[in-house]
PDB file of C-alpha atoms in Angstrom:
ATOM      1  CA  MET A  15       4.355  22.839  -1.009  1.00  0.00           C
ATOM      2  CA  TYR A  16       3.442  19.163  -0.905  1.00  0.00           C
ATOM      3  CA  MET A  17       3.397  18.268   2.765  1.00  0.00           C
ATOM      4  CA  LEU A  18       1.067  15.363   3.349  1.00  0.00           C
ATOM      5  CA  ASN A  19      -0.805  15.146   6.604  1.00  0.00           C
ATOM      6  CA  ARG A  20      -4.424  14.904   7.679  1.00  0.00           C
ATOM      7  CA  PHE A  21      -5.114  18.550   6.856  1.00  0.00           C
ATOM      8  CA  VAL A  22      -3.643  18.877   3.393  1.00  0.00           C
ATOM      9  CA  VAL A  23      -5.229  17.807   0.138  1.00  0.00           C
ATOM     10  CA  VAL A  24      -2.966  15.449  -1.808  1.00  0.00           C
ATOM     11  CA  LEU A  25      -2.779  15.868  -5.556  1.00  0.00           C
ATOM     12  CA  PHE A  26      -1.136  13.486  -7.970  1.00  0.00           C
ATOM     13  CA  ALA A  27      -1.117  13.940 -11.741  1.00  0.00           C
ATOM     14  CA  LEU A  28      -1.880  10.693 -13.523  1.00  0.00           C
ATOM     15  CA  ALA A  29      -2.813  12.328 -16.821  1.00  0.00           C
ATOM     16  CA  SER A  30       0.755  12.795 -18.080  1.00  0.00           C
ATOM     17  CA  PHE A  31       3.413  10.096 -17.994  1.00  0.00           C
ATOM     18  CA  GLN A  32       7.131  10.101 -18.598  1.00  0.00           C
ATOM     19  CA  VAL A  33       8.175   6.471 -18.914  1.00  0.00           C
ATOM     20  CA  LEU A  34      11.629   5.638 -17.703  1.00  0.00           C
ATOM     21  CA  ALA A  35      13.457   2.404 -18.465  1.00  0.00           C
ATOM     22  CA  ASP A  36      14.632   0.634 -15.323  1.00  0.00           C
ATOM     23  CA  LYS A  37      15.008  -3.123 -15.271  1.00  0.00           C
ATOM     24  CA  SER A  38      16.564  -3.389 -11.817  1.00  0.00           C
ATOM     25  CA  TRP A  39      15.168  -3.393  -8.314  1.00  0.00           C
ATOM     26  CA  GLN A  40      14.764   0.098  -6.906  1.00  0.00           C
ATOM     27  CA  LYS A  41      15.756   0.166  -3.246  1.00  0.00           C
ATOM     28  CA  ILE A  42      14.006   2.758  -1.088  1.00  0.00           C
ATOM     29  CA  SER A  43      15.459   3.586   2.306  1.00  0.00           C
ATOM     30  CA  ALA A  44      13.500   4.443   5.431  1.00  0.00           C
ATOM     31  CA  HIS A  45      14.568   8.078   5.043  1.00  0.00           C
ATOM     32  CA  GLN A  46      13.282   8.113   1.460  1.00  0.00           C
ATOM     33  CA  LEU A  47       9.959   6.688   2.611  1.00  0.00           C
ATOM     34  CA  LYS A  48       9.705   9.438   5.205  1.00  0.00           C
ATOM     35  CA  ASN A  49      10.790  12.307   2.946  1.00  0.00           C
ATOM     36  CA  GLU A  50       9.570  11.303  -0.514  1.00  0.00           C
ATOM     37  CA  TRP A  51       6.453   9.194   0.016  1.00  0.00           C
ATOM     38  CA  TYR A  52       3.227  10.743   1.253  1.00  0.00           C
ATOM     39  CA  PHE A  53       1.661  10.067   4.639  1.00  0.00           C
ATOM     40  CA  VAL A  54      -2.140  10.098   4.430  1.00  0.00           C
ATOM     41  CA  GLY A  55      -4.779   9.829   7.168  1.00  0.00           C
ATOM     42  CA  MET A  56      -4.884  10.698  10.858  1.00  0.00           C
ATOM     43  CA  GLY A  57      -1.713   9.529  12.516  1.00  0.00           C
ATOM     44  CA  HIS A  58       1.663  10.305  14.004  1.00  0.00           C
ATOM     45  CA  SER A  59       4.179  11.608  11.477  1.00  0.00           C
ATOM     46  CA  PRO A  60       6.528   8.819  10.358  1.00  0.00           C
ATOM     47  CA  THR A  61       9.889   8.690  12.112  1.00  0.00           C
ATOM     48  CA  VAL A  62      13.114   6.895  11.247  1.00  0.00           C
ATOM     49  CA  ASN A  63      15.054   4.986  13.891  1.00  0.00           C
ATOM     50  CA  HIS A  64      17.898   2.506  13.285  1.00  0.00           C
ATOM     51  CA  GLY A  65      17.083   2.311   9.579  1.00  0.00           C
ATOM     52  CA  GLN A  66      13.407   1.536  10.187  1.00  0.00           C
ATOM     53  CA  LEU A  67      10.328   3.639   9.450  1.00  0.00           C
ATOM     54  CA  LEU A  68       7.789   3.809  12.282  1.00  0.00           C
ATOM     55  CA  PHE A  69       4.263   5.039  11.595  1.00  0.00           C
ATOM     56  CA  GLY A  70       0.841   4.561  13.144  1.00  0.00           C
ATOM     57  CA  GLU A  71      -2.563   5.933  13.969  1.00  0.00           C
ATOM     58  CA  SER A  72      -3.577   8.715  16.334  1.00  0.00           C
ATOM     59  CA  GLU A  73      -6.857   9.321  18.169  1.00  0.00           C
ATOM     60  CA  GLY A  74      -9.869   9.332  15.835  1.00  0.00           C
ATOM     61  CA  SER A  75      -8.030   7.654  12.986  1.00  0.00           C
ATOM     62  CA  LYS A  76      -9.661   5.180  10.606  1.00  0.00           C
ATOM     63  CA  GLY A  77      -6.379   4.208   9.011  1.00  0.00           C
ATOM     64  CA  VAL A  78      -3.065   5.652   7.867  1.00  0.00           C
ATOM     65  CA  MET A  79      -1.031   4.933   4.772  1.00  0.00           C
ATOM     66  CA  LEU A  80       2.097   5.639   2.798  1.00  0.00           C
ATOM     67  CA  VAL A  81       1.500   6.604  -0.844  1.00  0.00           C
ATOM     68  CA  SER A  82       4.176   6.318  -3.510  1.00  0.00           C
ATOM     69  CA  PRO A  83       5.083   9.580  -5.264  1.00  0.00           C
ATOM     70  CA  LYS A  84       5.229   7.672  -8.568  1.00  0.00           C
ATOM     71  CA  ALA A  85       2.622   5.709 -10.476  1.00  0.00           C
ATOM     72  CA  TYR A  86       3.783   2.429 -11.967  1.00  0.00           C
ATOM     73  CA  VAL A  87       2.755   1.045 -15.359  1.00  0.00           C
ATOM     74  CA  GLY A  88       2.735  -2.662 -16.191  1.00  0.00           C
ATOM     75  CA  ASP A  89       4.467  -5.294 -14.097  1.00  0.00           C
ATOM     76  CA  VAL A  90       5.180  -4.332 -10.478  1.00  0.00           C
ATOM     77  CA  VAL A  91       6.722  -6.362  -7.668  1.00  0.00           C
ATOM     78  CA  LEU A  92       6.881  -4.733  -4.230  1.00  0.00           C
ATOM     79  CA  ARG A  93       8.937  -6.292  -1.467  1.00  0.00           C
ATOM     80  CA  TYR A  94       9.478  -5.040   2.090  1.00  0.00           C
ATOM     81  CA  GLU A  95       9.881  -6.196   5.666  1.00  0.00           C
ATOM     82  CA  VAL A  96       7.280  -5.280   8.269  1.00  0.00           C
ATOM     83  CA  MET A  97       6.979  -5.637  12.022  1.00  0.00           C
ATOM     84  CA  VAL A  98       3.431  -5.389  13.357  1.00  0.00           C
ATOM     85  CA  ILE A  99       3.675  -3.919  16.849  1.00  0.00           C
ATOM     86  CA  ASN A 100       0.091  -4.223  18.082  1.00  0.00           C
ATOM     87  CA  PRO A 101      -1.791  -7.555  17.768  1.00  0.00           C
ATOM     88  CA  ALA A 102      -5.097  -6.128  16.463  1.00  0.00           C
ATOM     89  CA  THR A 103      -3.416  -4.254  13.605  1.00  0.00           C
ATOM     90  CA  VAL A 104      -4.562  -5.079  10.061  1.00  0.00           C
ATOM     91  CA  MET A 105      -2.089  -4.607   7.191  1.00  0.00           C
ATOM     92  CA  VAL A 106      -2.953  -3.685   3.605  1.00  0.00           C
ATOM     93  CA  THR A 107      -0.914  -3.095   0.460  1.00  0.00           C
ATOM     94  CA  ASN A 108      -2.609  -1.675  -2.634  1.00  0.00           C
ATOM     95  CA  LEU A 109      -1.267  -1.692  -6.180  1.00  0.00           C
ATOM     96  CA  ALA A 110      -2.422   0.199  -9.296  1.00  0.00           C
ATOM     97  CA  VAL A 111      -4.342   2.834  -7.327  1.00  0.00           C
ATOM     98  CA  ARG A 112      -5.862   5.743  -9.260  1.00  0.00           C
ATOM     99  CA  MET A 113      -9.078   7.755  -9.329  1.00  0.00           C
ATOM    100  CA  ILE A 114     -11.950   5.994 -11.086  1.00  0.00           C
ATOM    101  CA  ASP A 115     -12.609   9.075 -13.242  1.00  0.00           C
ATOM    102  CA  LEU A 116      -8.865   9.270 -14.117  1.00  0.00           C
ATOM    103  CA  SER A 117      -8.545  12.715 -12.549  1.00  0.00           C
ATOM    104  CA  PRO A 118      -5.476  13.458 -10.374  1.00  0.00           C
ATOM    105  CA  LEU A 119      -5.426  11.261  -7.285  1.00  0.00           C
ATOM    106  CA  ALA A 120      -6.648  13.415  -4.387  1.00  0.00           C
ATOM    107  CA  PHE A 121      -7.659  12.834  -0.778  1.00  0.00           C
ATOM    108  CA  PRO A 122     -10.107  15.096   1.097  1.00  0.00           C
ATOM    109  CA  GLN A 123      -8.571  17.802   3.249  1.00  0.00           C
ATOM    110  CA  ASP A 124     -10.043  16.291   6.432  1.00  0.00           C
ATOM    111  CA  TYR A 125      -9.515  12.680   5.382  1.00  0.00           C
ATOM    112  CA  ASP A 126      -9.460  10.365   8.401  1.00  0.00           C
ATOM    113  CA  GLY A 127      -8.067   7.386   6.502  1.00  0.00           C
ATOM    114  CA  ASN A 128     -11.362   5.509   6.066  1.00  0.00           C
ATOM    115  CA  VAL A 129     -11.279   2.682   3.536  1.00  0.00           C
ATOM    116  CA  GLY A 130     -14.652   3.681   2.088  1.00  0.00           C
ATOM    117  CA  PHE A 131     -13.015   6.501   0.142  1.00  0.00           C
ATOM    118  CA  LEU A 132     -10.658   4.064  -1.555  1.00  0.00           C
ATOM    119  CA  PHE A 133     -13.437   1.608  -2.414  1.00  0.00           C
ATOM    120  CA  ASN A 134     -15.810   4.269  -3.751  1.00  0.00           C
ATOM    121  CA  LYS A 135     -13.497   6.761  -5.454  1.00  0.00           C
ATOM    122  CA  THR A 136     -10.453   4.807  -6.641  1.00  0.00           C
ATOM    123  CA  SER A 137      -9.599   1.622  -8.491  1.00  0.00           C
ATOM    124  CA  GLY A 138      -6.851  -0.780  -7.493  1.00  0.00           C
ATOM    125  CA  TYR A 139      -5.781  -4.124  -6.080  1.00  0.00           C
ATOM    126  CA  ASN A 140      -6.274  -4.513  -2.335  1.00  0.00           C
ATOM    127  CA  PHE A 141      -3.988  -7.105  -0.649  1.00  0.00           C
ATOM    128  CA  VAL A 142      -4.916  -7.661   3.005  1.00  0.00           C
ATOM    129  CA  TYR A 143      -2.932  -9.661   5.566  1.00  0.00           C
ATOM    130  CA  HIS A 144      -2.516  -9.968   9.345  1.00  0.00           C
ATOM    131  CA  ASN A 145      -6.289  -9.678   9.377  1.00  0.00           C
ATOM    132  CA  ALA A 146      -7.400 -12.079  12.117  1.00  0.00           C
ATOM    133  CA  ALA A 147      -8.751  -9.050  14.003  1.00  0.00           C
ATOM    134  CA  HIS A 148     -11.233  -8.653  11.120  1.00  0.00           C
ATOM    135  CA  ASN A 149     -12.357 -12.255  11.653  1.00  0.00           C
ATOM    136  CA  LYS A 150     -10.558 -13.515   8.552  1.00  0.00           C
ATOM    137  CA  LYS A 151      -8.718 -16.842   8.335  1.00  0.00           C
ATOM    138  CA  GLY A 152      -5.881 -15.527   6.200  1.00  0.00           C
ATOM    139  CA  PRO A 153      -4.705 -13.031   3.582  1.00  0.00           C
ATOM    140  CA  PHE A 154      -6.669 -12.274   0.413  1.00  0.00           C
ATOM    141  CA  VAL A 155      -6.821  -9.860  -2.494  1.00  0.00           C
ATOM    142  CA  ARG A 156      -9.715  -7.715  -3.728  1.00  0.00           C
ATOM    143  CA  ARG A 157     -10.097  -5.772  -6.954  1.00  0.00           C
ATOM    144  CA  TYR A 158     -12.106  -2.598  -6.767  1.00  0.00           C
ATOM    145  CA  PRO A 159     -14.423  -1.097  -7.789  1.00  0.00           C
ATOM    146  CA  THR A 160     -15.376  -4.441  -9.399  1.00  0.00           C
ATOM    147  CA  PRO A 161     -15.922  -7.066  -8.155  1.00  0.00           C
ATOM    148  CA  GLY A 162     -15.435  -4.984  -5.015  1.00  0.00           C
ATOM    149  CA  ALA A 163     -15.870  -6.662  -1.621  1.00  0.00           C
ATOM    150  CA  LYS A 164     -15.557 -10.199  -3.000  1.00  0.00           C
ATOM    151  CA  LEU A 165     -12.489 -11.971  -1.574  1.00  0.00           C
ATOM    152  CA  LEU A 166     -10.299 -13.335  -4.367  1.00  0.00           C
ATOM    153  CA  SER A 167      -8.149 -16.376  -3.599  1.00  0.00           C
ATOM    154  CA  PRO A 168      -8.449 -16.140   0.219  1.00  0.00           C
ATOM    155  CA  ALA A 169      -5.832 -18.059   2.207  1.00  0.00           C
ATOM    156  CA  SER A 170      -6.647 -20.166   5.262  1.00  0.00           C
ATOM    157  CA  GLU A 171      -3.702 -19.392   7.531  1.00  0.00           C
ATOM    158  CA  GLN A 172      -2.049 -16.439   9.230  1.00  0.00           C
ATOM    159  CA  LEU A 173       1.764 -16.382   9.110  1.00  0.00           C
ATOM    160  CA  ILE A 174       2.498 -13.007  10.732  1.00  0.00           C
ATOM    161  CA  THR A 175       3.667 -12.873  14.344  1.00  0.00           C
ATOM    162  CA  THR A 176       3.669  -9.543  16.169  1.00  0.00           C
ATOM    163  CA  GLY A 177       6.972  -8.245  17.435  1.00  0.00           C
ATOM    164  CA  ARG A 178       9.184  -9.698  14.697  1.00  0.00           C
ATOM    165  CA  TYR A 179       9.976  -8.874  11.089  1.00  0.00           C
ATOM    166  CA  HIS A 180       8.386 -10.685   8.144  1.00  0.00           C
ATOM    167  CA  GLN A 181       9.111 -10.243   4.446  1.00  0.00           C
ATOM    168  CA  ILE A 182       6.105  -9.265   2.334  1.00  0.00           C
ATOM    169  CA  GLU A 183       5.924  -9.503  -1.443  1.00  0.00           C
ATOM    170  CA  VAL A 184       2.935  -8.335  -3.481  1.00  0.00           C
ATOM    171  CA  ALA A 185       2.919  -8.330  -7.258  1.00  0.00           C
ATOM    172  CA  ARG A 186       1.046  -7.767 -10.488  1.00  0.00           C
ATOM    173  CA  LYS A 187       2.807  -9.460 -13.406  1.00  0.00           C
ATOM    174  CA  ASN A 188       1.224 -10.291 -16.765  1.00  0.00           C
ATOM    175  CA  GLY A 189      -2.170 -10.196 -15.090  1.00  0.00           C
ATOM    176  CA  ASN A 190      -1.021 -12.554 -12.329  1.00  0.00           C
ATOM    177  CA  LEU A 191      -1.436 -11.275  -8.777  1.00  0.00           C
ATOM    178  CA  TRP A 192       0.193 -12.759  -5.720  1.00  0.00           C
ATOM    179  CA  LEU A 193       1.032 -12.140  -2.084  1.00  0.00           C
ATOM    180  CA  SER A 194       3.869 -13.965  -0.343  1.00  0.00           C
ATOM    181  CA  ILE A 195       4.905 -13.906   3.305  1.00  0.00           C
ATOM    182  CA  ASP A 196       8.436 -15.055   4.141  1.00  0.00           C
ATOM    183  CA  GLY A 197       8.653 -16.771   0.757  1.00  0.00           C
ATOM    184  CA  ASN A 198       5.332 -18.600   1.140  1.00  0.00           C
ATOM    185  CA  LYS A 199       2.943 -17.680  -1.681  1.00  0.00           C
ATOM    186  CA  LEU A 200      -0.433 -17.570   0.073  1.00  0.00           C
ATOM    187  CA  VAL A 201      -2.558 -15.667  -2.448  1.00  0.00           C
ATOM    188  CA  GLU A 202      -2.586 -16.131  -6.232  1.00  0.00           C
ATOM    189  CA  TYR A 203      -5.137 -14.765  -8.701  1.00  0.00           C
ATOM    190  CA  LYS A 204      -5.294 -14.293 -12.469  1.00  0.00           C
ATOM    191  CA  ASP A 205      -6.963 -11.070 -13.654  1.00  0.00           C
ATOM    192  CA  ILE A 206      -7.966 -11.423 -17.307  1.00  0.00           C
ATOM    193  CA  LYS A 207      -8.425  -7.649 -17.604  1.00  0.00           C
ATOM    194  CA  PRO A 208      -5.644  -6.311 -15.352  1.00  0.00           C
ATOM    195  CA  LEU A 209      -5.453  -2.741 -14.131  1.00  0.00           C
ATOM    196  CA  GLU A 210      -2.577  -1.130 -15.980  1.00  0.00           C
ATOM    197  CA  ALA A 211      -1.250   1.758 -13.894  1.00  0.00           C
ATOM    198  CA  GLY A 212      -1.364   3.445 -10.529  1.00  0.00           C
ATOM    199  CA  HIS A 213       0.241   4.205  -7.197  1.00  0.00           C
ATOM    200  CA  ILE A 214       1.369   1.933  -4.388  1.00  0.00           C
ATOM    201  CA  LEU A 215      -0.265   2.290  -0.955  1.00  0.00           C
ATOM    202  CA  ILE A 216       0.865   0.677   2.291  1.00  0.00           C
ATOM    203  CA  ARG A 217      -1.991   1.015   4.774  1.00  0.00           C
ATOM    204  CA  THR A 218      -2.545  -0.021   8.375  1.00  0.00           C
ATOM    205  CA  ARG A 219      -5.596   0.089  10.616  1.00  0.00           C
ATOM    206  CA  GLY A 220      -6.231  -0.836  14.229  1.00  0.00           C
ATOM    207  CA  THR A 221      -9.270  -2.722  15.484  1.00  0.00           C
ATOM    208  CA  GLY A 222     -11.521  -1.986  18.435  1.00  0.00           C
ATOM    209  CA  TYR A 223      -9.753   0.293  20.902  1.00  0.00           C
ATOM    210  CA  GLU A 224      -6.284  -0.569  19.628  1.00  0.00           C
ATOM    211  CA  LYS A 225      -4.453   1.782  17.276  1.00  0.00           C
ATOM    212  CA  ALA A 226      -2.220   0.438  14.540  1.00  0.00           C
ATOM    213  CA  SER A 227       1.547   0.859  14.767  1.00  0.00           C
ATOM    214  CA  VAL A 228       4.138  -0.731  12.468  1.00  0.00           C
ATOM    215  CA  LEU A 229       7.814  -0.711  11.476  1.00  0.00           C
ATOM    216  CA  ILE A 230       8.950  -1.034   7.844  1.00  0.00           C
ATOM    217  CA  ARG A 231      12.424  -1.551   6.387  1.00  0.00           C
ATOM    218  CA  ASN A 232      14.233  -2.807   3.260  1.00  0.00           C
ATOM    219  CA  LEU A 233      11.587  -1.761   0.761  1.00  0.00           C
ATOM    220  CA  GLU A 234      12.293  -2.345  -2.912  1.00  0.00           C
ATOM    221  CA  ILE A 235      10.299  -2.197  -6.137  1.00  0.00           C
ATOM    222  CA  PHE A 236      10.796  -3.969  -9.444  1.00  0.00           C
ATOM    223  CA  ASN A 237       9.133  -2.291 -12.444  1.00  0.00           C
ATOM    224  CA  PRO A 238      10.434  -2.316 -16.041  1.00  0.00           C
ATOM    225  CA  SER A 239       8.553   0.930 -16.777  1.00  0.00           C
ATOM    226  CA  ILE A 240       8.334   3.580 -14.066  1.00  0.00           C
ATOM    227  CA  THR A 241       5.765   6.294 -14.659  1.00  0.00           C
ATOM    228  CA  GLN A 242       7.037   9.648 -13.410  1.00  0.00           C
ATOM    229  CA  GLU A 243       4.184  11.999 -12.628  1.00  0.00           C
ATOM    230  CA  LEU A 244       3.832  15.680 -13.275  1.00  0.00           C
ATOM    231  CA  MET A 245       2.615  17.069  -9.953  1.00  0.00           C
ATOM    232  CA  LYS A 246       0.374  20.101  -9.674  1.00  0.00           C
TER     233      LYS A 246
END
């Protein structure tokens, strides 16, 4: 059984791929996010209300995230709408996430959602926004494990307002990375040796004494080649 919560080890098989042709946008409902994507970290189980997915942290959490059940090869564009409920919440979307040693993607059984695990054990693109609570001027992208903590193409303005929906778009296309908020492209970066495949993560983390809590709706993914995993 593959129930994903803070007590269960998550296993994803990245070793075997079945490539499916799909040149259209794949729309994923709030119910699909709840039932088909994996919830990782210490938090309240996602709930669906009025076509929106609500998820957030619980006591002792160091972050919670949704993990796609599929890994995506090549060009990927992810688009969704998010409402940040608490002001000190930081939002993150990762693309092309996989274990550095190419073994099946797995999280520790007692994983509390800390970002150190992602930075030290996985590779991927790390898009961060609504990050004023981390003393940042605007969104940015990082590539890990190298160059790691270095901020790539950092923006100088925050465009997210708590309590209302904003459209987010993050992408990797022909080595070009970008992050747009409400149609405004704030982050752009060219990776000359782009990461080729991996999962999508949508992560949130509170700051100080405030726990993260967000609503997501209208998620869709464009990917010419979808990699369907064989799960253990």
